[in-house]
Coordinates of C-alpha atoms in Angstrom, one line a residue:
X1 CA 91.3 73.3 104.6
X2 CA 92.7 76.6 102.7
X3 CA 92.2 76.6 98.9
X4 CA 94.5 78.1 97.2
X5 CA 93.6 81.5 96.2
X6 CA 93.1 82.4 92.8
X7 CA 96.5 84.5 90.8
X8 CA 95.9 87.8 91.3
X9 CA 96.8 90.7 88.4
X10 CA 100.2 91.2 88.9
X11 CA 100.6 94.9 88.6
X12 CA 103.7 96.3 88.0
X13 CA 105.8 98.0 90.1
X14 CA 107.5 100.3 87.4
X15 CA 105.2 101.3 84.4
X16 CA 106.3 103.3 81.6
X17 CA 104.0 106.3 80.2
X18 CA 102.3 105.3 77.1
X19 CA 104.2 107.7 74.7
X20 CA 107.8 106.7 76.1
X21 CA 109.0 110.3 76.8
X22 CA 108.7 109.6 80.6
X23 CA 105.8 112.6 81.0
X24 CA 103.1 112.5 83.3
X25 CA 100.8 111.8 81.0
X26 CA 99.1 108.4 82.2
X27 CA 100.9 106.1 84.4
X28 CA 105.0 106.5 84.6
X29 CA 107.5 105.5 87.7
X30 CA 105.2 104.5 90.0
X31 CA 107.5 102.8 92.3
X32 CA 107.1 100.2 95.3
X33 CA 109.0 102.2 97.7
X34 CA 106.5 105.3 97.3
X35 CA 103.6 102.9 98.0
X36 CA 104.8 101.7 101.2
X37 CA 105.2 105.2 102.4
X38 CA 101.4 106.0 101.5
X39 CA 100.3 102.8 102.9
X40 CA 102.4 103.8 105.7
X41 CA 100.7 107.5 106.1
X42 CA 97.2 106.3 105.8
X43 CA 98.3 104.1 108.6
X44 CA 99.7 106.5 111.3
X45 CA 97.9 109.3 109.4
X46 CA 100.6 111.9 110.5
X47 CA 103.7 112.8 107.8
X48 CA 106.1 112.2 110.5
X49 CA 105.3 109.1 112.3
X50 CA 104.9 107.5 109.0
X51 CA 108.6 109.1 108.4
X52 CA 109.5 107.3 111.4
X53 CA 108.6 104.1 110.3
X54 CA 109.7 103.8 107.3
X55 CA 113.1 105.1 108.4
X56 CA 113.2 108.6 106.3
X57 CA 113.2 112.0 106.8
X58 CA 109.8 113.6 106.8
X59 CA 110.6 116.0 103.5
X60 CA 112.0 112.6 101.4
X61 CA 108.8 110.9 102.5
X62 CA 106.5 114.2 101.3
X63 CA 108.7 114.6 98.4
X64 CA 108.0 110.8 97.3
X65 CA 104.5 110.8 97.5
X66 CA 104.4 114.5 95.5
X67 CA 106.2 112.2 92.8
X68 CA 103.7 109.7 93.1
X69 CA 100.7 112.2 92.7
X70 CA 102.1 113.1 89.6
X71 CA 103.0 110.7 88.2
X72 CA 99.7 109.3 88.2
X73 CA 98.3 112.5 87.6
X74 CA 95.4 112.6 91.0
X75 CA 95.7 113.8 94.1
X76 CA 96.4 111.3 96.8
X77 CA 96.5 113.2 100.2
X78 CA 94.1 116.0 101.4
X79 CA 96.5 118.7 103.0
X80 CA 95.9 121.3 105.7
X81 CA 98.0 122.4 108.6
X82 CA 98.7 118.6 109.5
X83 CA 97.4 115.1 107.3
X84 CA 93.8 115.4 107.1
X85 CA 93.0 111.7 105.2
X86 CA 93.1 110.7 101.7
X87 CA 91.5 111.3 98.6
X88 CA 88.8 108.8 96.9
X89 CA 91.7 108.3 94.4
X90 CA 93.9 108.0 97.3
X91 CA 91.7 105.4 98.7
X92 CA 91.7 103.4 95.7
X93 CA 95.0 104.0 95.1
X94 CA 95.7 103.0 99.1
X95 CA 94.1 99.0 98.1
X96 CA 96.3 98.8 95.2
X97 CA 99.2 99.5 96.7
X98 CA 98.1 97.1 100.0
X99 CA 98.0 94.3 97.6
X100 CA 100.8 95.3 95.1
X101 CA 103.1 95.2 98.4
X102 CA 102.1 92.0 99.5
X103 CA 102.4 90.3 96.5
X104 CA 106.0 91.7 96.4
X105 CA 106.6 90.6 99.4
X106 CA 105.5 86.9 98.4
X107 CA 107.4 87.1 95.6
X108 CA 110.3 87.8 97.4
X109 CA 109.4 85.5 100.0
X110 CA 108.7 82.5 97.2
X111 CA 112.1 83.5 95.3
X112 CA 114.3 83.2 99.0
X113 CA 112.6 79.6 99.8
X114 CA 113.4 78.6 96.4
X115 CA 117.3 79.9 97.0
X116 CA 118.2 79.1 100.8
X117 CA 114.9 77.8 102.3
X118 CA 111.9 80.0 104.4
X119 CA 113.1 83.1 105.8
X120 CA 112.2 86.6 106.9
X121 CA 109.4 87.0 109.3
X122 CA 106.1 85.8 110.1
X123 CA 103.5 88.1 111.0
X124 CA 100.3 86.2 113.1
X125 CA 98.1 87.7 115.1
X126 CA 96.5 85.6 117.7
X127 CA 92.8 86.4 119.9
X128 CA 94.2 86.1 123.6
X129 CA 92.0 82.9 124.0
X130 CA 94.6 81.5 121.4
X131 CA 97.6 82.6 122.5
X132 CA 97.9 79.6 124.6
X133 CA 98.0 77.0 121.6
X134 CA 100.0 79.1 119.2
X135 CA 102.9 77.8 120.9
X136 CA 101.9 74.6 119.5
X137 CA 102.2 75.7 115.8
X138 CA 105.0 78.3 115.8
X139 CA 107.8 76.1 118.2
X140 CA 107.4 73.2 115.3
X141 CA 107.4 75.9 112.5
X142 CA 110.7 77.6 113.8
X143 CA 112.0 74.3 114.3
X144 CA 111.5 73.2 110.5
X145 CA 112.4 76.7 109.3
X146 CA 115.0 78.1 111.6
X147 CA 116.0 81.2 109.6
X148 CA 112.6 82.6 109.8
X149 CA 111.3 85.4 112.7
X150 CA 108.2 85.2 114.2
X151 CA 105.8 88.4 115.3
X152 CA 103.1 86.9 116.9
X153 CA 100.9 89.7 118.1
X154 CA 97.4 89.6 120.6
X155 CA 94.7 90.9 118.3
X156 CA 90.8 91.3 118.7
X157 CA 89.2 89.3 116.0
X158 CA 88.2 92.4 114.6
X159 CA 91.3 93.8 114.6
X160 CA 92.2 90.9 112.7
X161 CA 89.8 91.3 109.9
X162 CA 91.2 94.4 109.2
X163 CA 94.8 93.5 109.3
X164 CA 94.4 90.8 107.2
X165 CA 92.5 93.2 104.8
X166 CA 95.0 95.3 104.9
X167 CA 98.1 92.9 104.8
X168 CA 99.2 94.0 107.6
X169 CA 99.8 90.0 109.2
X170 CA 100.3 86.9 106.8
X171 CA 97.6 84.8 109.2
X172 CA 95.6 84.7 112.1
X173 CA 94.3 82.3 114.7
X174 CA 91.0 83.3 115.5
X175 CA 87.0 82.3 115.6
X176 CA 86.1 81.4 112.6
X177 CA 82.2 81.8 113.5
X178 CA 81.8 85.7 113.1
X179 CA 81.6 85.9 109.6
X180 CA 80.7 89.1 108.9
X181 CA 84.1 90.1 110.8
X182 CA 86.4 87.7 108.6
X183 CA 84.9 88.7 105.5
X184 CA 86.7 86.6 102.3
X185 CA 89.1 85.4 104.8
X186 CA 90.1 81.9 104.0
X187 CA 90.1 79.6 106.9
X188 CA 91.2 76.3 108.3
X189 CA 89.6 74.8 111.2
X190 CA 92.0 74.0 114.2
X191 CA 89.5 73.2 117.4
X192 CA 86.1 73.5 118.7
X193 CA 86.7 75.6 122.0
X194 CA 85.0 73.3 125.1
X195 CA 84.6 75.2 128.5
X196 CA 85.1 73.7 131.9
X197 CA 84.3 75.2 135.4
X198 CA 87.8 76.0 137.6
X199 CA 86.7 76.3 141.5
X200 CA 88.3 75.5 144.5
X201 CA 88.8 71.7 145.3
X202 CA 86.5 72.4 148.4
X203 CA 84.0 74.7 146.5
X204 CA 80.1 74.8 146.3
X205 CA 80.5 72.3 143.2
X206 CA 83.4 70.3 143.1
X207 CA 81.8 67.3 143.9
X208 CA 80.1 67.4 140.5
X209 CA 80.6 65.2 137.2
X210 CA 78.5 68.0 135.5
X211 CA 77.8 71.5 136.1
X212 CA 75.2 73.4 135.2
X213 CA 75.4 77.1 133.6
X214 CA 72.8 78.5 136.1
X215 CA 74.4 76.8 138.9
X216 CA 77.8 78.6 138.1
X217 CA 76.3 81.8 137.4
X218 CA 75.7 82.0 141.5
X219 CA 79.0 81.4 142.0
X220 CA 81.9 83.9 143.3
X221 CA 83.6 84.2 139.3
X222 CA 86.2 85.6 137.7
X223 CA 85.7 86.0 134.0
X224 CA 87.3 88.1 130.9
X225 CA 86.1 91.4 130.1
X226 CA 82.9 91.9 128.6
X227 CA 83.9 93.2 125.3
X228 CA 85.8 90.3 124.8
X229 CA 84.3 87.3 121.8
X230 CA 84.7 84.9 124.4
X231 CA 83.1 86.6 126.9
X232 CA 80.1 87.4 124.7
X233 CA 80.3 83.9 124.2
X234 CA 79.9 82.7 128.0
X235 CA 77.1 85.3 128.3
X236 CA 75.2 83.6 125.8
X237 CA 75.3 80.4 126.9
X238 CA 74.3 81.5 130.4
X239 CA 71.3 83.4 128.9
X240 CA 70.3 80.3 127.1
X241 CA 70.4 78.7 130.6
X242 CA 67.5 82.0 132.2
X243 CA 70.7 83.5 133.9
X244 CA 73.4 86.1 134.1
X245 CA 77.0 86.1 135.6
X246 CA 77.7 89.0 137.0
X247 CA 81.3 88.5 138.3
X248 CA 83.8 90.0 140.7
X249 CA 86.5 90.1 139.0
X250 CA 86.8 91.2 135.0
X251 CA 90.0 90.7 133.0
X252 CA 91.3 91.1 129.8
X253 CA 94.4 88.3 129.7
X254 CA 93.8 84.9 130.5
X255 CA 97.1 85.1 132.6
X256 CA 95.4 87.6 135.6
X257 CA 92.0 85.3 135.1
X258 CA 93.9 82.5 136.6
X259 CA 96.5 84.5 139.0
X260 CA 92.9 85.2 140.8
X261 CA 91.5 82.0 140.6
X262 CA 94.4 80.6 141.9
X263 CA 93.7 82.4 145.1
X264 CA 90.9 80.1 146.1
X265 CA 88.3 83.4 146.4
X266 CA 87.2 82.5 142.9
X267 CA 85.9 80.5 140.1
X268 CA 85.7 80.4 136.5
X269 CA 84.7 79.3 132.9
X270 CA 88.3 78.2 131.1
X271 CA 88.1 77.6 127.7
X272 CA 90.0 73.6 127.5
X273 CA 92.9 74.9 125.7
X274 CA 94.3 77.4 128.5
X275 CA 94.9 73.9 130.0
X276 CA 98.2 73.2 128.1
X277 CA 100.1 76.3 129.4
X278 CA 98.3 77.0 133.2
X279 CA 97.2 73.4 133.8
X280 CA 95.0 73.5 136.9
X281 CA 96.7 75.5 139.9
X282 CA 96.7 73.6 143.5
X283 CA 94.1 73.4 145.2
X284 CA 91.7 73.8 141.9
X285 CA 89.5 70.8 140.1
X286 CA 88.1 71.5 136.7
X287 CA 84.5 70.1 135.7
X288 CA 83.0 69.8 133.1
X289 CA 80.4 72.0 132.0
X290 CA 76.8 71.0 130.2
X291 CA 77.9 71.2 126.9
X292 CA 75.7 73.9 124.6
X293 CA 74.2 73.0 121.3
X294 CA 77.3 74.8 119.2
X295 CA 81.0 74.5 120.3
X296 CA 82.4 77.9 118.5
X297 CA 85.5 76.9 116.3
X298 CA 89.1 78.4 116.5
X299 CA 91.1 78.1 113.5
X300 CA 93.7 79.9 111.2
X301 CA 92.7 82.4 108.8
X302 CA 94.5 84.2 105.7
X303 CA 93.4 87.0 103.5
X304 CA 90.8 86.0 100.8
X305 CA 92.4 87.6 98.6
X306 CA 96.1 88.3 97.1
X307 CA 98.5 85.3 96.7
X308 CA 99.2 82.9 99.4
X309 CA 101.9 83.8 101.5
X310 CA 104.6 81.5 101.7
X311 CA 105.3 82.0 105.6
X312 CA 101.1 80.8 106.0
X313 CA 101.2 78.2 103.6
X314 CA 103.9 76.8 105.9
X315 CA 102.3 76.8 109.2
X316 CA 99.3 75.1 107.2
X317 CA 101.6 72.5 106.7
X318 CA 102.4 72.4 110.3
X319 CA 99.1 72.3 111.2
X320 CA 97.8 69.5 109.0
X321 CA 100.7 67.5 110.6
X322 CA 99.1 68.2 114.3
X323 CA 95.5 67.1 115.2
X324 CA 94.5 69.9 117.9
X325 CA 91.3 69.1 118.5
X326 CA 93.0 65.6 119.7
X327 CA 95.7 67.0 121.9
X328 CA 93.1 69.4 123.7
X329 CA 90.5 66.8 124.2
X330 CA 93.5 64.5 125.8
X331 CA 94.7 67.2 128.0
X332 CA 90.7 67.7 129.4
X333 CA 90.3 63.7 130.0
X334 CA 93.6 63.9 132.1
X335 CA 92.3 66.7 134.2
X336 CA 89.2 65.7 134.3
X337 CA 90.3 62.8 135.6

């Protein structure tokens, strides 16, 4: 499970110059609203999309960061015709203020709990293979928190790291096997992700207990897209087993994988926990597939850094209450059965 992260400096959000006369000299005024609209620039990396979202006029947001540059005395933003990136001070200055708005916003977040109970929003991001069980954790979370939003967003694990980097989601569910992607993310295991063969009742295998890898690999298939984690996955196991899927149909949501399964032209690789929201359409037997030697995990991730947000450290508690793993592996046995 999560530990919890270690305080992190605090910096203030209004810090007076060292001589008290309010000159630039050293840092003076730096305020949180100027940081979200540099956070926001280096984001949409155009002065008036970045307007836009933060709900200003383009010259208020250009004045405010002006006032920022001087007040800490560096150039933040290279200027041209149009935004052409930031500064190395406006880099570092850019991770500050990442983490200086987050820990606001946990402030904020730990202050309103403490008053009325969770609310706001939470931001998760979810890889697509996920999306299926987050339903799981967020119905019982709104339940036990009903003044609180949720954003849950599809994500590439990738894209993940980097929002969670950049605070840009509170948590994540997502492999937790691709390291170098998740960085100093901390995690919390959910499920080991177990894949099953879905082919027509009257199909080349359906009499089977056990299928083989190579033996699906010949088969008419439907599979997510290649650039997908776990598509990369599949194709590994079927390498380990001498052979390659090359199928008919590629996808990139699990939702089109089965609307052309369901046809009966095809078959495919399901991971166990699509189960709980597409079942097995009629017509359709899943079977169980040699299992490889390592199962990848799915789990929930936060940023390694910062303080822990409040909205995460409360779908941890959901989680512990819920045994995943458990409820998927039930779920297979039914079908399977």
């Amino acid at each position: 499970m999560l530990q919890p992260a270690p305080p992190s400096p605090w910096t203030a959000i209004v810090i007076s110059g060292m001589d008290g006369t309010g000159a630039h000299g050293g840092f003076c005024g730096v305020l949180l609203r100027e940081l979200e609209y540099l956070v926001a620039l280096a984001r949409e990396r155009h002065f008036a999309r970045a307007a836009a979202a933060c709900h200003v006029s383009q010259p208020s947001l250009s004045a405010a960061i002006r006032k920022l540059e001087r007040d800490l005395d560096v150039p933040l933003v290279r200027r041209g015709q149009r935004f052409a990136g930031l500064t190395p001070e406006g880099e570092r200055v850019l991770l500050w203020a990442q983490r200086i708005i987050a820990d606001a916003d946990a402030l904020r977040q730990d202050l309103s709990r403490m008053r009325e109970g969770l609310s706001g929003t939470l931001r998760m991001g979810a890889i697509p293979t996920a999306l299926t069980a987050a339903s799981l954790l967020t119905t019982p979370f709104c339940e036990r928190h009903p003044h609180v939003r949720v954003s849950l967003t599809s994500l590439s694990s990738r894209e993940i790291a980097r929002r969670l980097t950049e605070f840009e989601i509170d948590m994540a569910m997502t492999y937790l096997d691709d390291e170098d992607d998740l960085g100093e993310a901390r995690v919390s295991p959910l499920y080991e992700e177990r894949y099953l063969l879905l082919t027509p009742s009257d199909g080349a295998l359906a009499g089977r207990q056990v299928a083989r890898w190579a033996e699906v690999a010949a088969l008419p298939l439907c599979l997510l897209a290649p650039e997908m984690r776990n598509r990369r996955i599949l194709d590994a196991n079927f390498r380990r087993a001498g052979a390659v899927a090359v199928p008919a149909i590629e996808t990139d949501t699990v939702s089109a994988l089965f609307a052309h399964v369901a046809t009966h032209r095809w078959s495919s690789v399901i991971a166990h926990a699509w189960l709980h929201m597409f079942g097995v359409p009629e017509g359709m037997r899943v079977i169980r597939l040699e299992r490889p030697a390592r199962e990848p995990r799915v789990g929930l991730v936060v940023a390694g850094t910062g303080p822990e947000s409040v909205m995460a450290r409360a779908v941890l508690d959901i989680a512990r209450d819920l045994d995943l793993r458990e409820v998927f592996d039930r779920l297979t046995r039914e079908h399977l059965t």
